[in-house]
PDB file of C-alpha atoms in Angstrom:
ATOM      1  CA  MET E   1     -24.934  -7.111  -2.344  1.00 81.00           C
ATOM      2  CA  SER E   2     -22.724  -8.603  -5.034  1.00 91.00           C
ATOM      3  CA  GLN E   3     -19.999  -7.394  -7.386  1.00 94.00           C
ATOM      4  CA  ILE E   4     -20.838  -8.232 -10.998  1.00 96.00           C
ATOM      5  CA  THR E   5     -19.421  -7.301 -14.409  1.00 97.00           C
ATOM      6  CA  PRO E   6     -22.210  -7.307 -17.021  1.00 96.00           C
ATOM      7  CA  ALA E   7     -20.830  -6.410 -20.453  1.00 96.00           C
ATOM      8  CA  GLY E   8     -17.465  -6.083 -18.709  1.00 96.00           C
ATOM      9  CA  LEU E   9     -18.473  -3.089 -16.568  1.00 98.00           C
ATOM     10  CA  PRO E  10     -17.752  -3.077 -12.813  1.00 97.00           C
ATOM     11  CA  CYS E  11     -21.127  -2.954 -11.077  1.00 97.00           C
ATOM     12  CA  VAL E  12     -22.749  -3.545  -7.712  1.00 96.00           C
ATOM     13  CA  TYR E  13     -26.036  -5.438  -7.660  1.00 95.00           C
ATOM     14  CA  VAL E  14     -28.119  -5.001  -4.510  1.00 92.00           C
ATOM     15  CA  HIS E  15     -31.411  -6.673  -3.621  1.00 87.00           C
ATOM     16  CA  ALA E  16     -33.441  -7.620  -0.591  1.00 78.00           C
ATOM     17  CA  GLU E  17     -32.082 -10.454   1.545  1.00 72.00           C
ATOM     18  CA  GLN E  18     -35.375 -12.327   1.377  1.00 64.00           C
ATOM     19  CA  PRO E  19     -37.694 -12.957  -1.587  1.00 56.00           C
ATOM     20  CA  PRO E  20     -39.709 -11.743  -3.324  1.00 54.00           C
ATOM     21  CA  ARG E  21     -37.147  -9.860  -5.365  1.00 63.00           C
ATOM     22  CA  GLY E  22     -37.920  -6.445  -6.787  1.00 67.00           C
ATOM     23  CA  GLN E  23     -40.087  -6.133  -9.845  1.00 79.00           C
ATOM     24  CA  GLU E  24     -38.167  -3.051 -10.971  1.00 92.00           C
ATOM     25  CA  LEU E  25     -34.465  -2.441 -11.411  1.00 95.00           C
ATOM     26  CA  VAL E  26     -33.130   1.005 -10.526  1.00 96.00           C
ATOM     27  CA  VAL E  27     -29.974   1.787 -12.503  1.00 98.00           C
ATOM     28  CA  CYS E  28     -27.770   4.153 -10.472  1.00 98.00           C
ATOM     29  CA  LEU E  29     -25.218   6.412 -12.196  1.00 98.00           C
ATOM     30  CA  HIS E  30     -22.644   8.341 -10.163  1.00 97.00           C
ATOM     31  CA  GLY E  31     -21.450  11.853 -10.931  1.00 95.00           C
ATOM     32  CA  GLY E  32     -18.005  12.949 -11.897  1.00 91.00           C
ATOM     33  CA  PRO E  33     -17.235  11.350 -14.276  1.00 94.00           C
ATOM     34  CA  ASP E  34     -13.941  10.966 -12.394  1.00 95.00           C
ATOM     35  CA  SER E  35     -15.543   8.989  -9.587  1.00 95.00           C
ATOM     36  CA  HIS E  36     -16.890   5.540  -8.798  1.00 96.00           C
ATOM     37  CA  GLU E  37     -19.454   3.840  -6.584  1.00 95.00           C
ATOM     38  CA  LEU E  38     -18.705   0.511  -4.941  1.00 92.00           C
ATOM     39  CA  ASP E  39     -21.392   0.031  -2.268  1.00 87.00           C
ATOM     40  CA  ASP E  40     -24.923   0.996  -1.294  1.00 83.00           C
ATOM     41  CA  LEU E  41     -23.999   3.438   1.467  1.00 83.00           C
ATOM     42  CA  ARG E  42     -24.547   6.768  -0.278  1.00 86.00           C
ATOM     43  CA  TYR E  43     -27.432   9.192   0.107  1.00 91.00           C
ATOM     44  CA  GLY E  44     -28.138   8.645   3.786  1.00 90.00           C
ATOM     45  CA  GLY E  45     -29.549   5.141   3.550  1.00 91.00           C
ATOM     46  CA  THR E  46     -31.773   5.941   0.579  1.00 93.00           C
ATOM     47  CA  TYR E  47     -30.714   2.846  -1.329  1.00 93.00           C
ATOM     48  CA  ARG E  48     -31.771   0.570   1.518  1.00 91.00           C
ATOM     49  CA  THR E  49     -35.157   2.297   1.740  1.00 92.00           C
ATOM     50  CA  VAL E  50     -35.678   1.789  -1.988  1.00 93.00           C
ATOM     51  CA  ILE E  51     -34.701  -1.892  -1.722  1.00 91.00           C
ATOM     52  CA  ASP E  52     -37.074  -2.421   1.199  1.00 89.00           C
ATOM     53  CA  ALA E  53     -39.851  -0.945  -0.954  1.00 90.00           C
ATOM     54  CA  GLY E  54     -39.383  -3.742  -3.483  1.00 89.00           C
ATOM     55  CA  PHE E  55     -36.752  -2.543  -5.937  1.00 93.00           C
ATOM     56  CA  ASP E  56     -33.409  -4.012  -6.986  1.00 93.00           C
ATOM     57  CA  LEU E  57     -30.429  -1.713  -7.592  1.00 95.00           C
ATOM     58  CA  LEU E  58     -27.756  -1.865 -10.255  1.00 96.00           C
ATOM     59  CA  ILE E  59     -24.960   0.569  -9.422  1.00 97.00           C
ATOM     60  CA  ILE E  60     -22.972   0.958 -12.653  1.00 98.00           C
ATOM     61  CA  ASN E  61     -19.443   2.248 -12.994  1.00 98.00           C
ATOM     62  CA  TYR E  62     -19.739   3.265 -16.626  1.00 98.00           C
ATOM     63  CA  PRO E  63     -16.699   3.668 -18.914  1.00 97.00           C
ATOM     64  CA  GLY E  64     -14.973   6.873 -17.880  1.00 97.00           C
ATOM     65  CA  SER E  65     -15.228   6.080 -14.159  1.00 98.00           C
ATOM     66  CA  ALA E  66     -12.040   6.468 -12.140  1.00 97.00           C
ATOM     67  CA  GLY E  67     -10.568   3.701 -10.006  1.00 96.00           C
ATOM     68  CA  PHE E  68     -10.542   0.838 -12.506  1.00 97.00           C
ATOM     69  CA  GLY E  69      -7.377   1.595 -14.410  1.00 97.00           C
ATOM     70  CA  SER E  70      -6.465   4.216 -16.986  1.00 96.00           C
ATOM     71  CA  ASP E  71      -7.628   2.149 -19.965  1.00 97.00           C
ATOM     72  CA  PHE E  72     -11.166   1.867 -18.582  1.00 97.00           C
ATOM     73  CA  GLN E  73     -11.314   5.541 -17.690  1.00 97.00           C
ATOM     74  CA  GLU E  74      -9.818   6.887 -20.892  1.00 96.00           C
ATOM     75  CA  ARG E  75     -11.792   4.778 -23.356  1.00 94.00           C
ATOM     76  CA  ALA E  76     -14.811   7.004 -22.779  1.00 95.00           C
ATOM     77  CA  TRP E  77     -12.923  10.217 -23.424  1.00 95.00           C
ATOM     78  CA  LEU E  78     -14.031  11.915 -26.652  1.00 93.00           C
ATOM     79  CA  ASN E  79     -16.339   8.928 -27.220  1.00 92.00           C
ATOM     80  CA  TRP E  80     -19.125   9.157 -24.645  1.00 93.00           C
ATOM     81  CA  GLN E  81     -21.748   7.791 -26.994  1.00 92.00           C
ATOM     82  CA  ALA E  82     -19.841   4.503 -27.146  1.00 95.00           C
ATOM     83  CA  ALA E  83     -19.622   4.515 -23.330  1.00 96.00           C
ATOM     84  CA  ILE E  84     -23.391   4.965 -23.097  1.00 96.00           C
ATOM     85  CA  ARG E  85     -23.971   2.101 -25.521  1.00 97.00           C
ATOM     86  CA  GLU E  86     -21.740  -0.130 -23.385  1.00 97.00           C
ATOM     87  CA  THR E  87     -23.747   0.872 -20.322  1.00 98.00           C
ATOM     88  CA  ALA E  88     -26.974   0.005 -22.115  1.00 98.00           C
ATOM     89  CA  LYS E  89     -25.599  -3.461 -22.895  1.00 98.00           C
ATOM     90  CA  ALA E  90     -24.822  -3.982 -19.206  1.00 97.00           C
ATOM     91  CA  VAL E  91     -28.378  -3.010 -18.227  1.00 97.00           C
ATOM     92  CA  ALA E  92     -29.870  -5.325 -20.844  1.00 96.00           C
ATOM     93  CA  GLU E  93     -27.715  -8.227 -19.641  1.00 95.00           C
ATOM     94  CA  VAL E  94     -28.759  -7.783 -16.020  1.00 94.00           C
ATOM     95  CA  MET E  95     -32.436  -7.472 -16.913  1.00 92.00           C
ATOM     96  CA  ALA E  96     -32.232 -10.685 -18.939  1.00 91.00           C
ATOM     97  CA  THR E  97     -30.337 -12.751 -16.379  1.00 90.00           C
ATOM     98  CA  ARG E  98     -32.181 -11.462 -13.293  1.00 86.00           C
ATOM     99  CA  ARG E  99     -35.580 -11.558 -15.014  1.00 81.00           C
ATOM    100  CA  THR E 100     -36.446  -8.030 -13.932  1.00 83.00           C
ATOM    101  CA  PRO E 101     -39.417  -6.822 -15.990  1.00 85.00           C
ATOM    102  CA  GLU E 102     -38.987  -3.064 -15.639  1.00 93.00           C
ATOM    103  CA  VAL E 103     -36.203  -0.508 -15.191  1.00 95.00           C
ATOM    104  CA  SER E 104     -35.822   3.102 -14.113  1.00 96.00           C
ATOM    105  CA  ILE E 105     -32.716   5.305 -14.080  1.00 98.00           C
ATOM    106  CA  PHE E 106     -31.286   7.455 -11.299  1.00 98.00           C
ATOM    107  CA  GLY E 107     -28.428   9.775 -12.215  1.00 97.00           C
ATOM    108  CA  VAL E 108     -26.734  12.395 -10.078  1.00 97.00           C
ATOM    109  CA  SER E 109     -24.814  15.373 -11.504  1.00 95.00           C
ATOM    110  CA  PHE E 110     -22.875  14.096 -14.571  1.00 95.00           C
ATOM    111  CA  GLY E 111     -24.686  10.787 -14.122  1.00 97.00           C
ATOM    112  CA  ALA E 112     -27.913  12.566 -15.063  1.00 96.00           C
ATOM    113  CA  TRP E 113     -26.358  13.599 -18.404  1.00 95.00           C
ATOM    114  CA  VAL E 114     -25.445   9.949 -18.972  1.00 96.00           C
ATOM    115  CA  GLY E 115     -28.859   8.758 -17.774  1.00 96.00           C
ATOM    116  CA  LEU E 116     -30.893  10.951 -20.124  1.00 95.00           C
ATOM    117  CA  GLN E 117     -29.026   9.456 -23.074  1.00 94.00           C
ATOM    118  CA  LEU E 118     -29.111   5.938 -21.635  1.00 96.00           C
ATOM    119  CA  ALA E 119     -32.906   6.221 -21.590  1.00 96.00           C
ATOM    120  CA  GLU E 120     -32.874   6.277 -25.387  1.00 94.00           C
ATOM    121  CA  HIS E 121     -31.478   2.723 -25.347  1.00 95.00           C
ATOM    122  CA  VAL E 122     -33.128   0.897 -22.419  1.00 94.00           C
ATOM    123  CA  GLU E 123     -36.735   2.188 -22.409  1.00 90.00           C
ATOM    124  CA  PRO E 124     -37.044   2.917 -18.676  1.00 95.00           C
ATOM    125  CA  ARG E 125     -40.201   3.794 -16.796  1.00 95.00           C
ATOM    126  CA  GLN E 126     -38.656   7.123 -15.797  1.00 96.00           C
ATOM    127  CA  VAL E 127     -35.412   8.999 -15.176  1.00 97.00           C
ATOM    128  CA  VAL E 128     -34.739  10.629 -11.802  1.00 98.00           C
ATOM    129  CA  ALA E 129     -32.087  13.320 -12.201  1.00 97.00           C
ATOM    130  CA  MET E 130     -30.622  14.833  -9.015  1.00 97.00           C
ATOM    131  CA  SER E 131     -28.418  17.949  -9.001  1.00 96.00           C
ATOM    132  CA  PRO E 132     -28.469  17.247 -12.712  1.00 95.00           C
ATOM    133  CA  MET E 133     -26.009  18.259 -15.371  1.00 92.00           C
ATOM    134  CA  ILE E 134     -28.410  18.361 -18.316  1.00 91.00           C
ATOM    135  CA  ASN E 135     -26.591  20.774 -20.608  1.00 88.00           C
ATOM    136  CA  LEU E 136     -22.889  19.916 -20.694  1.00 86.00           C
ATOM    137  CA  GLN E 137     -22.042  23.015 -22.728  1.00 84.00           C
ATOM    138  CA  ASP E 138     -23.596  25.283 -20.077  1.00 83.00           C
ATOM    139  CA  HIS E 139     -21.531  23.574 -17.392  1.00 82.00           C
ATOM    140  CA  LEU E 140     -18.255  23.844 -19.295  1.00 82.00           C
ATOM    141  CA  GLN E 141     -18.854  27.506 -20.083  1.00 82.00           C
ATOM    142  CA  LEU E 142     -19.637  28.256 -16.440  1.00 80.00           C
ATOM    143  CA  HIS E 143     -16.215  27.013 -15.367  1.00 75.00           C
ATOM    144  CA  GLY E 144     -14.387  27.908 -18.587  1.00 71.00           C
ATOM    145  CA  ASP E 145     -12.296  30.697 -17.033  1.00 81.00           C
ATOM    146  CA  GLU E 146     -10.446  28.169 -14.860  1.00 84.00           C
ATOM    147  CA  PRO E 147      -7.342  26.995 -16.802  1.00 88.00           C
ATOM    148  CA  GLU E 148      -7.062  23.683 -14.970  1.00 89.00           C
ATOM    149  CA  PHE E 149     -10.731  22.914 -15.598  1.00 87.00           C
ATOM    150  CA  ARG E 150     -10.368  23.801 -19.310  1.00 86.00           C
ATOM    151  CA  ARG E 151      -7.481  21.343 -19.652  1.00 89.00           C
ATOM    152  CA  TRP E 152      -9.436  18.664 -17.770  1.00 90.00           C
ATOM    153  CA  ALA E 153     -12.515  19.145 -19.970  1.00 89.00           C
ATOM    154  CA  ALA E 154     -10.588  19.260 -23.253  1.00 89.00           C
ATOM    155  CA  VAL E 155      -9.036  15.861 -22.589  1.00 92.00           C
ATOM    156  CA  ARG E 156     -12.372  14.226 -21.762  1.00 93.00           C
ATOM    157  CA  PHE E 157     -14.817  16.042 -24.025  1.00 90.00           C
ATOM    158  CA  GLY E 158     -12.842  17.896 -26.670  1.00 84.00           C
ATOM    159  CA  PRO E 159     -12.675  21.627 -27.422  1.00 66.00           C
ATOM    160  CA  THR E 160     -16.348  21.877 -28.464  1.00 53.00           C
ATOM    161  CA  ALA E 161     -17.845  19.487 -25.941  1.00 56.00           C
ATOM    162  CA  GLY E 162     -21.549  18.976 -26.167  1.00 53.00           C
ATOM    163  CA  GLY E 163     -22.164  21.664 -28.758  1.00 58.00           C
ATOM    164  CA  PRO E 164     -24.466  24.657 -28.355  1.00 56.00           C
ATOM    165  CA  ASP E 165     -27.622  22.523 -28.491  1.00 63.00           C
ATOM    166  CA  ASP E 166     -26.400  19.791 -26.118  1.00 67.00           C
ATOM    167  CA  GLY E 167     -29.146  20.235 -23.567  1.00 62.00           C
ATOM    168  CA  ASP E 168     -31.847  20.622 -26.189  1.00 72.00           C
ATOM    169  CA  GLN E 169     -30.858  17.335 -27.825  1.00 78.00           C
ATOM    170  CA  HIS E 170     -31.212  15.346 -24.622  1.00 79.00           C
ATOM    171  CA  THR E 171     -34.452  16.953 -23.500  1.00 84.00           C
ATOM    172  CA  ARG E 172     -35.959  16.370 -26.932  1.00 84.00           C
ATOM    173  CA  LYS E 173     -34.786  12.768 -27.379  1.00 85.00           C
ATOM    174  CA  CYS E 174     -35.323  11.352 -23.887  1.00 88.00           C
ATOM    175  CA  PRO E 175     -38.522   9.342 -24.428  1.00 88.00           C
ATOM    176  CA  VAL E 176     -39.809   8.993 -20.848  1.00 93.00           C
ATOM    177  CA  ARG E 177     -40.900  10.944 -17.809  1.00 95.00           C
ATOM    178  CA  VAL E 178     -38.094  12.806 -16.038  1.00 96.00           C
ATOM    179  CA  VAL E 179     -38.157  13.950 -12.407  1.00 97.00           C
ATOM    180  CA  VAL E 180     -35.582  16.666 -11.733  1.00 97.00           C
ATOM    181  CA  ILE E 181     -34.458  17.142  -8.106  1.00 97.00           C
ATOM    182  CA  ALA E 182     -32.756  20.541  -8.195  1.00 96.00           C
ATOM    183  CA  PRO E 183     -30.996  22.314  -5.292  1.00 96.00           C
ATOM    184  CA  ASP E 184     -31.984  25.957  -5.161  1.00 94.00           C
ATOM    185  CA  GLU E 185     -28.414  27.144  -4.451  1.00 94.00           C
ATOM    186  CA  ASP E 186     -26.506  24.777  -6.729  1.00 93.00           C
ATOM    187  CA  GLU E 187     -23.118  26.337  -7.461  1.00 91.00           C
ATOM    188  CA  VAL E 188     -21.926  23.579  -9.829  1.00 90.00           C
ATOM    189  CA  VAL E 189     -24.980  23.354 -12.088  1.00 90.00           C
ATOM    190  CA  LEU E 190     -26.688  26.717 -12.089  1.00 90.00           C
ATOM    191  CA  PRO E 191     -30.438  26.668 -11.376  1.00 92.00           C
ATOM    192  CA  SER E 192     -30.934  28.942 -14.402  1.00 92.00           C
ATOM    193  CA  SER E 193     -29.426  26.259 -16.667  1.00 90.00           C
ATOM    194  CA  THR E 194     -31.712  23.627 -15.155  1.00 93.00           C
ATOM    195  CA  ARG E 195     -34.750  25.861 -15.681  1.00 93.00           C
ATOM    196  CA  ARG E 196     -33.814  26.420 -19.340  1.00 90.00           C
ATOM    197  CA  SER E 197     -33.569  22.677 -19.850  1.00 91.00           C
ATOM    198  CA  MET E 198     -36.925  22.163 -18.148  1.00 92.00           C
ATOM    199  CA  ASP E 199     -38.482  24.772 -20.444  1.00 92.00           C
ATOM    200  CA  ARG E 200     -37.002  23.089 -23.510  1.00 89.00           C
ATOM    201  CA  ALA E 201     -38.335  19.713 -22.414  1.00 91.00           C
ATOM    202  CA  THR E 202     -41.862  20.900 -21.770  1.00 91.00           C
ATOM    203  CA  GLY E 203     -41.715  22.889 -25.002  1.00 90.00           C
ATOM    204  CA  HIS E 204     -41.051  19.605 -26.801  1.00 88.00           C
ATOM    205  CA  GLY E 205     -44.079  18.098 -25.066  1.00 92.00           C
ATOM    206  CA  ARG E 206     -42.002  15.946 -22.707  1.00 92.00           C
ATOM    207  CA  GLU E 207     -43.239  14.990 -19.252  1.00 94.00           C
ATOM    208  CA  TRP E 208     -40.699  16.648 -16.958  1.00 95.00           C
ATOM    209  CA  SER E 209     -41.389  17.720 -13.376  1.00 95.00           C
ATOM    210  CA  LEU E 210     -39.280  19.800 -11.023  1.00 95.00           C
ATOM    211  CA  VAL E 211     -38.733  19.013  -7.337  1.00 97.00           C
ATOM    212  CA  PRO E 212     -36.863  21.954  -5.745  1.00 96.00           C
ATOM    213  CA  VAL E 213     -34.789  21.164  -2.669  1.00 97.00           C
ATOM    214  CA  PRO E 214     -32.730  23.437  -0.408  1.00 96.00           C
ATOM    215  CA  GLY E 215     -28.958  23.591  -0.436  1.00 95.00           C
ATOM    216  CA  ASN E 216     -25.945  23.364  -2.714  1.00 95.00           C
ATOM    217  CA  HIS E 217     -24.787  20.790  -5.243  1.00 95.00           C
ATOM    218  CA  TYR E 218     -23.896  18.609  -2.260  1.00 92.00           C
ATOM    219  CA  PRO E 219     -26.057  19.208   0.828  1.00 93.00           C
ATOM    220  CA  ARG E 220     -24.035  20.939   3.532  1.00 92.00           C
ATOM    221  CA  THR E 221     -26.421  20.543   6.459  1.00 95.00           C
ATOM    222  CA  SER E 222     -28.206  17.531   7.868  1.00 95.00           C
ATOM    223  CA  ALA E 223     -31.571  19.210   7.295  1.00 96.00           C
ATOM    224  CA  ALA E 224     -30.820  19.827   3.615  1.00 96.00           C
ATOM    225  CA  ALA E 225     -29.558  16.264   3.230  1.00 96.00           C
ATOM    226  CA  GLU E 226     -32.643  14.725   4.838  1.00 96.00           C
ATOM    227  CA  HIS E 227     -34.906  16.820   2.628  1.00 96.00           C
ATOM    228  CA  ARG E 228     -33.013  15.732  -0.489  1.00 96.00           C
ATOM    229  CA  TRP E 229     -32.938  12.030   0.339  1.00 96.00           C
ATOM    230  CA  ALA E 230     -36.669  12.063   1.160  1.00 96.00           C
ATOM    231  CA  SER E 231     -37.343  13.706  -2.205  1.00 96.00           C
ATOM    232  CA  LEU E 232     -35.272  11.022  -3.915  1.00 96.00           C
ATOM    233  CA  VAL E 233     -37.183   8.187  -2.234  1.00 96.00           C
ATOM    234  CA  ASN E 234     -40.454   9.875  -3.135  1.00 95.00           C
ATOM    235  CA  ALA E 235     -39.424  10.243  -6.771  1.00 96.00           C
ATOM    236  CA  ILE E 236     -38.537   6.560  -7.094  1.00 94.00           C
ATOM    237  CA  VAL E 237     -40.926   4.784  -4.744  1.00 91.00           C
ATOM    238  CA  GLN E 238     -44.066   6.853  -4.262  1.00 75.00           C
ATOM    239  CA  ARG E 239     -44.433   7.718  -7.926  1.00 60.00           C
ATOM    240  CA  ARG E 240     -44.294   4.018  -8.712  1.00 59.00           C
ATOM    241  CA  ASP E 241     -46.891   3.319  -6.013  1.00 54.00           C
ATOM    242  CA  SER E 242     -49.178   6.017  -7.429  1.00 52.00           C
ATOM    243  CA  ASN E 243     -48.889   4.550 -10.912  1.00 49.00           C
ATOM    244  CA  THR E 244     -49.636   1.051  -9.617  1.00 46.00           C
ATOM    245  CA  ARG E 245     -52.773   2.264  -7.838  1.00 42.00           C
ATOM    246  CA  ALA E 246     -53.898   4.088 -10.969  1.00 38.00           C
ATOM    247  CA  PHE E 247     -53.385   1.029 -13.164  1.00 33.00           C
ATOM    248  CA  SER E 248     -55.218  -1.160 -10.613  1.00 38.00           C
ATOM    249  CA  ALA E 249     -58.165   1.217 -10.664  1.00 38.00           C
ATOM    250  CA  ILE E 250     -58.265   1.106 -14.462  1.00 32.00           C
ATOM    251  CA  ASP E 251     -58.099  -2.699 -14.442  1.00 40.00           C
ATOM    252  CA  ALA E 252     -60.913  -2.923 -11.895  1.00 39.00           C
ATOM    253  CA  SER E 253     -63.059  -0.541 -13.894  1.00 38.00           C
ATOM    254  CA  THR E 254     -62.418  -2.473 -17.100  1.00 34.00           C
ATOM    255  CA  GLY E 255     -63.182  -5.784 -15.429  1.00 47.00           C
ATOM    256  CA  SER E 256     -66.540  -4.581 -14.147  1.00 37.00           C
ATOM    257  CA  SER E 257     -67.756  -3.265 -17.488  1.00 32.00           C
TER     258      SER E 257
END
């Protein structure tokens, strides 16, 4: 594990101790945005399982993350598109210097909102969105009767954050497969909002799939946590394995013709 700063962003790069290195980079985006991620210890050891399966991880603290000074945090406020472009530059730099041929994106909560838009810039294999905030406007309206939350949101996103078609924009524009891991009792991002976004995506002909998991926005029992982390590993690792087997079968068939 190493601390790196591609494009000036504070990141953690994690890979297996022994070669061969991973042939795919998983870009990890924390929630918040007033948060940060500085190690590979989250999600019950999931990161280590993914690394052992042959992936490298890039944990990005995108502009707007807390813990790196007010200038870094505030430069994303009211300008999230610029923050996403900066994040895309960091991903491109790591892929070039580490010679990683392929990338996927994992975003949790607000990180999923960032990840769907990041996918427009970095051409990933897929996006895995867990407890995802897909429609920012839905989320802000849900908590809009809380004065402290309204003040917090206005500073970061403005009085009309996201706009009424926020979720529709991201579901329509995201160019790749999206796997949505959605808790069935999520109190922060309502399941009904997630379902509407899923319907919009499939209505636009996008390849989105839903993986329901038990529990709240953050799992409150060990059983719910284990179920969620297993679903996350499956979304990243087993789907890649299935694709690899399918491509191998196609290659073999083509070679024998």
